[in-house]
Structures are given as structure tokens and as C-alpha cells.
């Protein structure tokens, strides 16, 4: 299974929903990178994703996006496909 990385902040409803979605799809060992308080990590997230909002989700080399894109992937069945690569 590819590595799953989620950039988050602590008080972020979309982050909570993204993490819950991953867990209900059997992904419990994802790497969470908190960006609050770390300008370096926040800049890394912006550089890799081109976005300023959290969460930002990566599956392997693929930048999925935020919670909305993650949910769209789940609903279309493409999340399972990405996770099998
Ligand atoms: N459509 C985005 C919305 C993400 C979003 O609005 N996240 C909030 C935190 S829960 C955020 O980063 N707000 C700061 C900002 O908009 O700059 C998603 O589905 O992930």
C-alpha cells in the first residue's frame, strides 16, 4: 500500500472528516503532519500541493487534495484503486 500523508491543523473540521474517511477505508497508519506552529511544514505543504488550506492529502506520489476531493474519490470508487497501486 502506498504511503498516505495528511497535512493537518488541530482545530479543523475538514481534517477530522478526512482522517475519519481514511480510517473507515482501512487506512489507519497514515502519516499526519501538523502544520500549525511549523512554518517549515506549512511551506512544505504549500510547495507540494499548491494550496494553503488543510487538510492536504497525498497517496503515494499523488496529491489528492482536501477533504472534498478525498470524498469524491471514495464515492467514485477511485480511492480503492489509488490505494492498491
Ligand atoms: N474544500 C476544502 C476546505 C478546507 C478548509 O476550508 N479548511 C480550513 C480548515 S478546516 C482552512 O484551511 N481554513 C484556512 C483558510 O481557508 O485559509 C476541503 O474540502 O478540504
PDB file of N, CA and C and ligand atoms in Angstrom:
ATOM      1  N   UNK A   1       0.855  -1.200   0.000  1.00  0.00           N
ATOM      2  CA  UNK A   1       0.000   0.000   0.000  1.00  0.00           C
ATOM      3  C   UNK A   1       0.892   1.252   0.000  1.00  0.00           C
ATOM      4  N   UNK A   2       0.572   2.256  -0.802  1.00  0.00           N
ATOM      5  CA  UNK A   2       1.388   3.473  -0.811  1.00  0.00           C
ATOM      6  C   UNK A   2       1.272   4.228   0.510  1.00  0.00           C
ATOM      7  N   UNK A   3       2.281   5.032   0.776  1.00  0.00           N
ATOM      8  CA  UNK A   3       2.224   5.843   1.989  1.00  0.00           C
ATOM      9  C   UNK A   3       1.143   6.918   1.844  1.00  0.00           C
ATOM     10  N   UNK A   4       0.394   7.098   2.915  1.00  0.00           N
ATOM     11  CA  UNK A   4      -0.645   8.136   2.912  1.00  0.00           C
ATOM     12  C   UNK A   4      -0.220   9.215   3.904  1.00  0.00           C
ATOM     13  N   UNK A   5      -0.186  10.459   3.418  1.00  0.00           N
ATOM     14  CA  UNK A   5       0.264  11.592   4.244  1.00  0.00           C
ATOM     15  C   UNK A   5      -0.837  12.644   4.278  1.00  0.00           C
ATOM     16  N   UNK A   6      -1.122  13.134   5.476  1.00  0.00           N
ATOM     17  CA  UNK A   6      -2.151  14.167   5.636  1.00  0.00           C
ATOM     18  C   UNK A   6      -1.582  15.340   6.421  1.00  0.00           C
ATOM     19  N   UNK A   7      -1.561  16.500   5.796  1.00  0.00           N
ATOM     20  CA  UNK A   7      -1.184  17.737   6.490  1.00  0.00           C
ATOM     21  C   UNK A   7      -2.435  18.273   7.176  1.00  0.00           C
ATOM     22  N   UNK A   8      -2.294  18.603   8.451  1.00  0.00           N
ATOM     23  CA  UNK A   8      -3.463  18.989   9.242  1.00  0.00           C
ATOM     24  C   UNK A   8      -3.174  20.165  10.163  1.00  0.00           C
ATOM     25  N   UNK A   9      -4.258  20.698  10.711  1.00  0.00           N
ATOM     26  CA  UNK A   9      -4.147  21.511  11.923  1.00  0.00           C
ATOM     27  C   UNK A   9      -5.097  20.917  12.943  1.00  0.00           C
ATOM     28  N   UNK A  10      -4.970  21.363  14.175  1.00  0.00           N
ATOM     29  CA  UNK A  10      -5.672  20.699  15.267  1.00  0.00           C
ATOM     30  C   UNK A  10      -7.182  20.980  15.252  1.00  0.00           C
ATOM     31  N   UNK A  11      -7.560  22.224  15.091  1.00  0.00           N
ATOM     32  CA  UNK A  11      -8.979  22.570  15.165  1.00  0.00           C
ATOM     33  C   UNK A  11      -9.502  22.781  13.753  1.00  0.00           C
ATOM     34  N   UNK A  12      -9.755  21.689  13.086  1.00  0.00           N
ATOM     35  CA  UNK A  12     -10.063  21.745  11.662  1.00  0.00           C
ATOM     36  C   UNK A  12     -11.075  20.651  11.333  1.00  0.00           C
ATOM     37  N   UNK A  13     -12.344  21.035  11.181  1.00  0.00           N
ATOM     38  CA  UNK A  13     -13.380  20.025  10.922  1.00  0.00           C
ATOM     39  C   UNK A  13     -13.115  19.193   9.663  1.00  0.00           C
ATOM     40  N   UNK A  14     -12.577  19.828   8.633  1.00  0.00           N
ATOM     41  CA  UNK A  14     -12.302  19.067   7.405  1.00  0.00           C
ATOM     42  C   UNK A  14     -11.195  18.037   7.636  1.00  0.00           C
ATOM     43  N   UNK A  15     -10.238  18.371   8.510  1.00  0.00           N
ATOM     44  CA  UNK A  15      -9.176  17.406   8.831  1.00  0.00           C
ATOM     45  C   UNK A  15      -9.764  16.207   9.568  1.00  0.00           C
ATOM     46  N   UNK A  16     -10.656  16.477  10.517  1.00  0.00           N
ATOM     47  CA  UNK A  16     -11.304  15.397  11.264  1.00  0.00           C
ATOM     48  C   UNK A  16     -12.055  14.487  10.307  1.00  0.00           C
ATOM     49  N   UNK A  17     -12.772  15.088   9.369  1.00  0.00           N
ATOM     50  CA  UNK A  17     -13.559  14.291   8.422  1.00  0.00           C
ATOM     51  C   UNK A  17     -12.650  13.495   7.490  1.00  0.00           C
ATOM     52  N   UNK A  18     -11.557  14.097   7.064  1.00  0.00           N
ATOM     53  CA  UNK A  18     -10.630  13.386   6.165  1.00  0.00           C
ATOM     54  C   UNK A  18     -10.014  12.187   6.882  1.00  0.00           C
ATOM     55  N   UNK A  19      -9.617  12.380   8.127  1.00  0.00           N
ATOM     56  CA  UNK A  19      -8.994  11.285   8.870  1.00  0.00           C
ATOM     57  C   UNK A  19     -10.012  10.170   9.135  1.00  0.00           C
ATOM     58  N   UNK A  20     -11.255  10.553   9.438  1.00  0.00           N
ATOM     59  CA  UNK A  20     -12.297   9.540   9.660  1.00  0.00           C
ATOM     60  C   UNK A  20     -12.570   8.754   8.372  1.00  0.00           C
ATOM     61  N   UNK A  21     -12.573   9.454   7.255  1.00  0.00           N
ATOM     62  CA  UNK A  21     -12.795   8.782   5.961  1.00  0.00           C
ATOM     63  C   UNK A  21     -11.680   7.770   5.693  1.00  0.00           C
ATOM     64  N   UNK A  22     -10.442   8.190   5.936  1.00  0.00           N
ATOM     65  CA  UNK A  22      -9.321   7.263   5.722  1.00  0.00           C
ATOM     66  C   UNK A  22      -9.485   6.042   6.610  1.00  0.00           C
ATOM     67  N   UNK A  23      -9.809   6.266   7.870  1.00  0.00           N
ATOM     68  CA  UNK A  23      -9.919   5.143   8.816  1.00  0.00           C
ATOM     69  C   UNK A  23     -11.032   4.183   8.409  1.00  0.00           C
ATOM     70  N   UNK A  24     -12.155   4.719   7.950  1.00  0.00           N
ATOM     71  CA  UNK A  24     -13.244   3.795   7.589  1.00  0.00           C
ATOM     72  C   UNK A  24     -12.944   3.066   6.279  1.00  0.00           C
ATOM     73  N   UNK A  25     -11.925   3.506   5.579  1.00  0.00           N
ATOM     74  CA  UNK A  25     -11.473   2.791   4.389  1.00  0.00           C
ATOM     75  C   UNK A  25     -10.258   1.915   4.703  1.00  0.00           C
ATOM     76  N   UNK A  26     -10.021   1.705   5.994  1.00  0.00           N
ATOM     77  CA  UNK A  26      -8.983   0.766   6.416  1.00  0.00           C
ATOM     78  C   UNK A  26      -7.594   1.352   6.492  1.00  0.00           C
ATOM     79  N   UNK A  27      -7.478   2.664   6.314  1.00  0.00           N
ATOM     80  CA  UNK A  27      -6.150   3.289   6.369  1.00  0.00           C
ATOM     81  C   UNK A  27      -5.986   3.899   7.750  1.00  0.00           C
ATOM     82  N   UNK A  28      -5.298   3.173   8.598  1.00  0.00           N
ATOM     83  CA  UNK A  28      -5.138   3.628   9.977  1.00  0.00           C
ATOM     84  C   UNK A  28      -3.714   4.084  10.257  1.00  0.00           C
ATOM     85  N   UNK A  29      -2.803   3.720   9.377  1.00  0.00           N
ATOM     86  CA  UNK A  29      -1.391   4.031   9.656  1.00  0.00           C
ATOM     87  C   UNK A  29      -0.875   5.160   8.773  1.00  0.00           C
ATOM     88  N   UNK A  30      -1.755   6.122   8.462  1.00  0.00           N
ATOM     89  CA  UNK A  30      -1.305   7.272   7.659  1.00  0.00           C
ATOM     90  C   UNK A  30      -0.407   8.171   8.501  1.00  0.00           C
ATOM     91  N   UNK A  31       0.401   8.947   7.804  1.00  0.00           N
ATOM     92  CA  UNK A  31       1.294   9.889   8.476  1.00  0.00           C
ATOM     93  C   UNK A  31       0.612  11.240   8.559  1.00  0.00           C
ATOM     94  N   UNK A  32       0.452  11.744   9.760  1.00  0.00           N
ATOM     95  CA  UNK A  32      -0.169  13.059   9.951  1.00  0.00           C
ATOM     96  C   UNK A  32       0.921  14.089  10.225  1.00  0.00           C
ATOM     97  N   UNK A  33       0.901  15.161   9.457  1.00  0.00           N
ATOM     98  CA  UNK A  33       1.900  16.220   9.637  1.00  0.00           C
ATOM     99  C   UNK A  33       1.189  17.494  10.061  1.00  0.00           C
ATOM    100  N   UNK A  34       1.270  17.850  11.351  1.00  0.00           N
ATOM    101  CA  UNK A  34       0.634  19.089  11.810  1.00  0.00           C
ATOM    102  C   UNK A  34       1.435  20.293  11.324  1.00  0.00           C
ATOM    103  N   UNK A  35       0.744  21.256  10.760  1.00  0.00           N
ATOM    104  CA  UNK A  35       1.456  22.416  10.211  1.00  0.00           C
ATOM    105  C   UNK A  35       1.390  23.645  11.107  1.00  0.00           C
ATOM    106  N   UNK A  36       0.444  23.637  12.065  1.00  0.00           N
ATOM    107  CA  UNK A  36       0.358  24.799  12.961  1.00  0.00           C
ATOM    108  C   UNK A  36       1.626  24.870  13.794  1.00  0.00           C
ATOM    109  N   UNK A  37       2.202  26.026  13.865  1.00  0.00           N
ATOM    110  CA  UNK A  37       3.409  26.180  14.668  1.00  0.00           C
ATOM    111  C   UNK A  37       4.675  25.766  13.956  1.00  0.00           C
ATOM    112  N   UNK A  38       4.549  25.284  12.727  1.00  0.00           N
ATOM    113  CA  UNK A  38       5.758  24.931  11.981  1.00  0.00           C
ATOM    114  C   UNK A  38       5.700  25.574  10.601  1.00  0.00           C
ATOM    115  N   UNK A  39       6.365  26.698  10.491  1.00  0.00           N
ATOM    116  CA  UNK A  39       6.357  27.386   9.198  1.00  0.00           C
ATOM    117  C   UNK A  39       7.001  26.519   8.120  1.00  0.00           C
ATOM    118  N   UNK A  40       7.993  25.730   8.528  1.00  0.00           N
ATOM    119  CA  UNK A  40       8.671  24.858   7.566  1.00  0.00           C
ATOM    120  C   UNK A  40       7.701  23.822   6.986  1.00  0.00           C
ATOM    121  N   UNK A  41       6.917  23.197   7.854  1.00  0.00           N
ATOM    122  CA  UNK A  41       5.962  22.177   7.393  1.00  0.00           C
ATOM    123  C   UNK A  41       4.843  22.823   6.567  1.00  0.00           C
ATOM    124  N   UNK A  42       4.408  24.006   6.983  1.00  0.00           N
ATOM    125  CA  UNK A  42       3.356  24.686   6.217  1.00  0.00           C
ATOM    126  C   UNK A  42       3.867  25.032   4.816  1.00  0.00           C
ATOM    127  N   UNK A  43       5.095  25.537   4.753  1.00  0.00           N
ATOM    128  CA  UNK A  43       5.667  25.864   3.438  1.00  0.00           C
ATOM    129  C   UNK A  43       5.846  24.616   2.587  1.00  0.00           C
ATOM    130  N   UNK A  44       6.226  23.520   3.222  1.00  0.00           N
ATOM    131  CA  UNK A  44       6.362  22.239   2.515  1.00  0.00           C
ATOM    132  C   UNK A  44       5.007  21.826   1.921  1.00  0.00           C
ATOM    133  N   UNK A  45       3.940  21.950   2.716  1.00  0.00           N
ATOM    134  CA  UNK A  45       2.603  21.600   2.235  1.00  0.00           C
ATOM    135  C   UNK A  45       2.208  22.466   1.044  1.00  0.00           C
ATOM    136  N   UNK A  46       2.479  23.758   1.144  1.00  0.00           N
ATOM    137  CA  UNK A  46       2.109  24.687   0.073  1.00  0.00           C
ATOM    138  C   UNK A  46       2.916  24.376  -1.187  1.00  0.00           C
ATOM    139  N   UNK A  47       4.179  24.073  -1.008  1.00  0.00           N
ATOM    140  CA  UNK A  47       5.045  23.763  -2.159  1.00  0.00           C
ATOM    141  C   UNK A  47       4.575  22.483  -2.856  1.00  0.00           C
ATOM    142  N   UNK A  48       4.244  21.470  -2.061  1.00  0.00           N
ATOM    143  CA  UNK A  48       3.865  20.180  -2.655  1.00  0.00           C
ATOM    144  C   UNK A  48       2.452  20.183  -3.233  1.00  0.00           C
ATOM    145  N   UNK A  49       1.557  20.960  -2.623  1.00  0.00           N
ATOM    146  CA  UNK A  49       0.153  20.902  -3.028  1.00  0.00           C
ATOM    147  C   UNK A  49      -0.303  22.119  -3.831  1.00  0.00           C
ATOM    148  N   UNK A  50       0.421  23.242  -3.665  1.00  0.00           N
ATOM    149  CA  UNK A  50      -0.042  24.475  -4.289  1.00  0.00           C
ATOM    150  C   UNK A  50      -1.258  25.061  -3.590  1.00  0.00           C
ATOM    151  N   UNK A  51      -1.572  24.549  -2.407  1.00  0.00           N
ATOM    152  CA  UNK A  51      -2.739  25.016  -1.655  1.00  0.00           C
ATOM    153  C   UNK A  51      -2.350  25.494  -0.274  1.00  0.00           C
ATOM    154  N   UNK A  52      -3.223  26.352   0.275  1.00  0.00           N
ATOM    155  CA  UNK A  52      -2.969  26.910   1.600  1.00  0.00           C
ATOM    156  C   UNK A  52      -3.890  26.332   2.662  1.00  0.00           C
ATOM    157  N   UNK A  53      -4.939  25.619   2.254  1.00  0.00           N
ATOM    158  CA  UNK A  53      -5.888  25.087   3.237  1.00  0.00           C
ATOM    159  C   UNK A  53      -5.492  23.684   3.686  1.00  0.00           C
ATOM    160  N   UNK A  54      -5.946  23.329   4.878  1.00  0.00           N
ATOM    161  CA  UNK A  54      -5.805  21.967   5.387  1.00  0.00           C
ATOM    162  C   UNK A  54      -7.181  21.312   5.411  1.00  0.00           C
ATOM    163  N   UNK A  55      -7.284  20.008   5.287  1.00  0.00           N
ATOM    164  CA  UNK A  55      -6.169  19.088   5.109  1.00  0.00           C
ATOM    165  C   UNK A  55      -5.660  19.084   3.664  1.00  0.00           C
ATOM    166  N   UNK A  56      -4.433  18.582   3.488  1.00  0.00           N
ATOM    167  CA  UNK A  56      -3.941  18.201   2.169  1.00  0.00           C
ATOM    168  C   UNK A  56      -3.514  16.746   2.258  1.00  0.00           C
ATOM    169  N   UNK A  57      -4.054  15.959   1.344  1.00  0.00           N
ATOM    170  CA  UNK A  57      -3.875  14.501   1.400  1.00  0.00           C
ATOM    171  C   UNK A  57      -3.043  14.042   0.210  1.00  0.00           C
ATOM    172  N   UNK A  58      -2.064  13.208   0.518  1.00  0.00           N
ATOM    173  CA  UNK A  58      -1.226  12.597  -0.516  1.00  0.00           C
ATOM    174  C   UNK A  58      -1.298  11.087  -0.380  1.00  0.00           C
ATOM    175  N   UNK A  59      -1.479  10.412  -1.507  1.00  0.00           N
ATOM    176  CA  UNK A  59      -1.421   8.945  -1.529  1.00  0.00           C
ATOM    177  C   UNK A  59      -0.289   8.579  -2.472  1.00  0.00           C
ATOM    178  N   UNK A  60       0.791   8.076  -1.886  1.00  0.00           N
ATOM    179  CA  UNK A  60       1.989   7.857  -2.690  1.00  0.00           C
ATOM    180  C   UNK A  60       2.421   9.181  -3.301  1.00  0.00           C
ATOM    181  N   UNK A  61       2.661   9.174  -4.597  1.00  0.00           N
ATOM    182  CA  UNK A  61       3.088  10.397  -5.283  1.00  0.00           C
ATOM    183  C   UNK A  61       1.919  11.274  -5.715  1.00  0.00           C
ATOM    184  N   UNK A  62       0.715  10.807  -5.469  1.00  0.00           N
ATOM    185  CA  UNK A  62      -0.464  11.529  -5.948  1.00  0.00           C
ATOM    186  C   UNK A  62      -0.979  12.520  -4.910  1.00  0.00           C
ATOM    187  N   UNK A  63      -1.109  13.787  -5.328  1.00  0.00           N
ATOM    188  CA  UNK A  63      -1.751  14.777  -4.467  1.00  0.00           C
ATOM    189  C   UNK A  63      -3.247  14.682  -4.689  1.00  0.00           C
ATOM    190  N   UNK A  64      -3.955  14.210  -3.662  1.00  0.00           N
ATOM    191  CA  UNK A  64      -5.409  14.047  -3.781  1.00  0.00           C
ATOM    192  C   UNK A  64      -6.112  15.385  -3.667  1.00  0.00           C
ATOM    193  N   UNK A  65      -5.690  16.204  -2.699  1.00  0.00           N
ATOM    194  CA  UNK A  65      -6.354  17.479  -2.429  1.00  0.00           C
ATOM    195  C   UNK A  65      -6.844  17.493  -0.992  1.00  0.00           C
ATOM    196  N   UNK A  66      -7.967  18.171  -0.778  1.00  0.00           N
ATOM    197  CA  UNK A  66      -8.525  18.286   0.573  1.00  0.00           C
ATOM    198  C   UNK A  66      -9.588  17.223   0.818  1.00  0.00           C
ATOM    199  N   UNK A  67     -10.404  17.482   1.845  1.00  0.00           N
ATOM    200  CA  UNK A  67     -11.441  16.510   2.184  1.00  0.00           C
ATOM    201  C   UNK A  67     -12.421  16.301   1.039  1.00  0.00           C
ATOM    202  N   UNK A  68     -12.794  17.383   0.376  1.00  0.00           N
ATOM    203  CA  UNK A  68     -13.805  17.280  -0.684  1.00  0.00           C
ATOM    204  C   UNK A  68     -13.345  16.346  -1.802  1.00  0.00           C
ATOM    205  N   UNK A  69     -12.107  16.506  -2.206  1.00  0.00           N
ATOM    206  CA  UNK A  69     -11.577  15.640  -3.269  1.00  0.00           C
ATOM    207  C   UNK A  69     -11.442  14.196  -2.784  1.00  0.00           C
ATOM    208  N   UNK A  70     -11.064  14.051  -1.520  1.00  0.00           N
ATOM    209  CA  UNK A  70     -10.938  12.706  -0.959  1.00  0.00           C
ATOM    210  C   UNK A  70     -12.299  12.005  -0.949  1.00  0.00           C
ATOM    211  N   UNK A  71     -13.324  12.734  -0.554  1.00  0.00           N
ATOM    212  CA  UNK A  71     -14.677  12.157  -0.540  1.00  0.00           C
ATOM    213  C   UNK A  71     -15.136  11.822  -1.955  1.00  0.00           C
ATOM    214  N   UNK A  72     -14.816  12.692  -2.910  1.00  0.00           N
ATOM    215  CA  UNK A  72     -15.189  12.401  -4.305  1.00  0.00           C
ATOM    216  C   UNK A  72     -14.525  11.115  -4.784  1.00  0.00           C
ATOM    217  N   UNK A  73     -13.263  10.940  -4.395  1.00  0.00           N
ATOM    218  CA  UNK A  73     -12.549   9.713  -4.768  1.00  0.00           C
ATOM    219  C   UNK A  73     -13.225   8.492  -4.165  1.00  0.00           C
ATOM    220  N   UNK A  74     -13.607   8.621  -2.898  1.00  0.00           N
ATOM    221  CA  UNK A  74     -14.270   7.496  -2.222  1.00  0.00           C
ATOM    222  C   UNK A  74     -15.573   7.153  -2.936  1.00  0.00           C
ATOM    223  N   UNK A  75     -16.353   8.192  -3.232  1.00  0.00           N
ATOM    224  CA  UNK A  75     -17.675   7.955  -3.835  1.00  0.00           C
ATOM    225  C   UNK A  75     -17.576   7.379  -5.239  1.00  0.00           C
ATOM    226  N   UNK A  76     -16.501   7.714  -5.947  1.00  0.00           N
ATOM    227  CA  UNK A  76     -16.357   7.213  -7.317  1.00  0.00           C
ATOM    228  C   UNK A  76     -15.682   5.843  -7.368  1.00  0.00           C
ATOM    229  N   UNK A  77     -15.222   5.370  -6.198  1.00  0.00           N
ATOM    230  CA  UNK A  77     -14.537   4.080  -6.166  1.00  0.00           C
ATOM    231  C   UNK A  77     -13.055   4.173  -6.515  1.00  0.00           C
ATOM    232  N   UNK A  78     -12.589   5.376  -6.813  1.00  0.00           N
ATOM    233  CA  UNK A  78     -11.192   5.533  -7.228  1.00  0.00           C
ATOM    234  C   UNK A  78     -10.211   5.510  -6.053  1.00  0.00           C
ATOM    235  N   UNK A  79     -10.727   5.713  -4.851  1.00  0.00           N
ATOM    236  CA  UNK A  79      -9.831   5.668  -3.692  1.00  0.00           C
ATOM    237  C   UNK A  79      -9.226   4.273  -3.559  1.00  0.00           C
ATOM    238  N   UNK A  80     -10.069   3.252  -3.700  1.00  0.00           N
ATOM    239  CA  UNK A  80      -9.570   1.870  -3.614  1.00  0.00           C
ATOM    240  C   UNK A  80      -8.516   1.609  -4.676  1.00  0.00           C
ATOM    241  N   UNK A  81      -8.735   2.153  -5.866  1.00  0.00           N
ATOM    242  CA  UNK A  81      -7.786   1.954  -6.969  1.00  0.00           C
ATOM    243  C   UNK A  81      -6.441   2.582  -6.604  1.00  0.00           C
ATOM    244  N   UNK A  82      -6.492   3.826  -6.119  1.00  0.00           N
ATOM    245  CA  UNK A  82      -5.244   4.522  -5.745  1.00  0.00           C
ATOM    246  C   UNK A  82      -4.503   3.767  -4.636  1.00  0.00           C
ATOM    247  N   UNK A  83      -5.266   3.234  -3.703  1.00  0.00           N
ATOM    248  CA  UNK A  83      -4.640   2.569  -2.555  1.00  0.00           C
ATOM    249  C   UNK A  83      -3.997   1.248  -2.935  1.00  0.00           C
ATOM    250  N   UNK A  84      -4.427   0.685  -4.058  1.00  0.00           N
ATOM    251  CA  UNK A  84      -3.876  -0.607  -4.467  1.00  0.00           C
ATOM    252  C   UNK A  84      -2.602  -0.460  -5.277  1.00  0.00           C
ATOM    253  N   UNK A  85      -2.283   0.756  -5.693  1.00  0.00           N
ATOM    254  CA  UNK A  85      -1.093   0.953  -6.536  1.00  0.00           C
ATOM    255  C   UNK A  85       0.188   0.837  -5.718  1.00  0.00           C
TER     256      UNK A  85
HETATM  257  N1  LIG B   1     -12.661  22.372   0.402  1.00  0.00           N
HETATM  258  C1  LIG B   1     -11.622  22.200   1.377  1.00  0.00           C
HETATM  259  C2  LIG B   1     -11.876  23.111   2.556  1.00  0.00           C
HETATM  260  C3  LIG B   1     -10.731  23.086   3.555  1.00  0.00           C
HETATM  261  C4  LIG B   1     -10.817  24.210   4.554  1.00  0.00           C
HETATM  262  O1  LIG B   1     -11.575  25.189   4.390  1.00  0.00           O
HETATM  263  N2  LIG B   1     -10.036  24.061   5.608  1.00  0.00           N
HETATM  264  C5  LIG B   1      -9.947  25.087   6.617  1.00  0.00           C
HETATM  265  C6  LIG B   1      -9.671  24.447   7.971  1.00  0.00           C
HETATM  266  S1  LIG B   1     -10.905  23.243   8.418  1.00  0.00           S
HETATM  267  C7  LIG B   1      -8.795  26.004   6.324  1.00  0.00           C
HETATM  268  O2  LIG B   1      -7.725  25.566   5.926  1.00  0.00           O
HETATM  269  N3  LIG B   1      -9.010  27.295   6.542  1.00  0.00           N
HETATM  270  C8  LIG B   1      -7.959  28.279   6.389  1.00  0.00           C
HETATM  271  C9  LIG B   1      -8.044  29.003   5.097  1.00  0.00           C
HETATM  272  O3  LIG B   1      -9.072  28.871   4.398  1.00  0.00           O
HETATM  273  O4  LIG B   1      -7.077  29.685   4.756  1.00  0.00           O
HETATM  274  C10 LIG B   1     -11.568  20.722   1.781  1.00  0.00           C
HETATM  275  O5  LIG B   1     -12.517  20.005   1.455  1.00  0.00           O
HETATM  276  O6  LIG B   1     -10.582  20.276   2.365  1.00  0.00           O
END
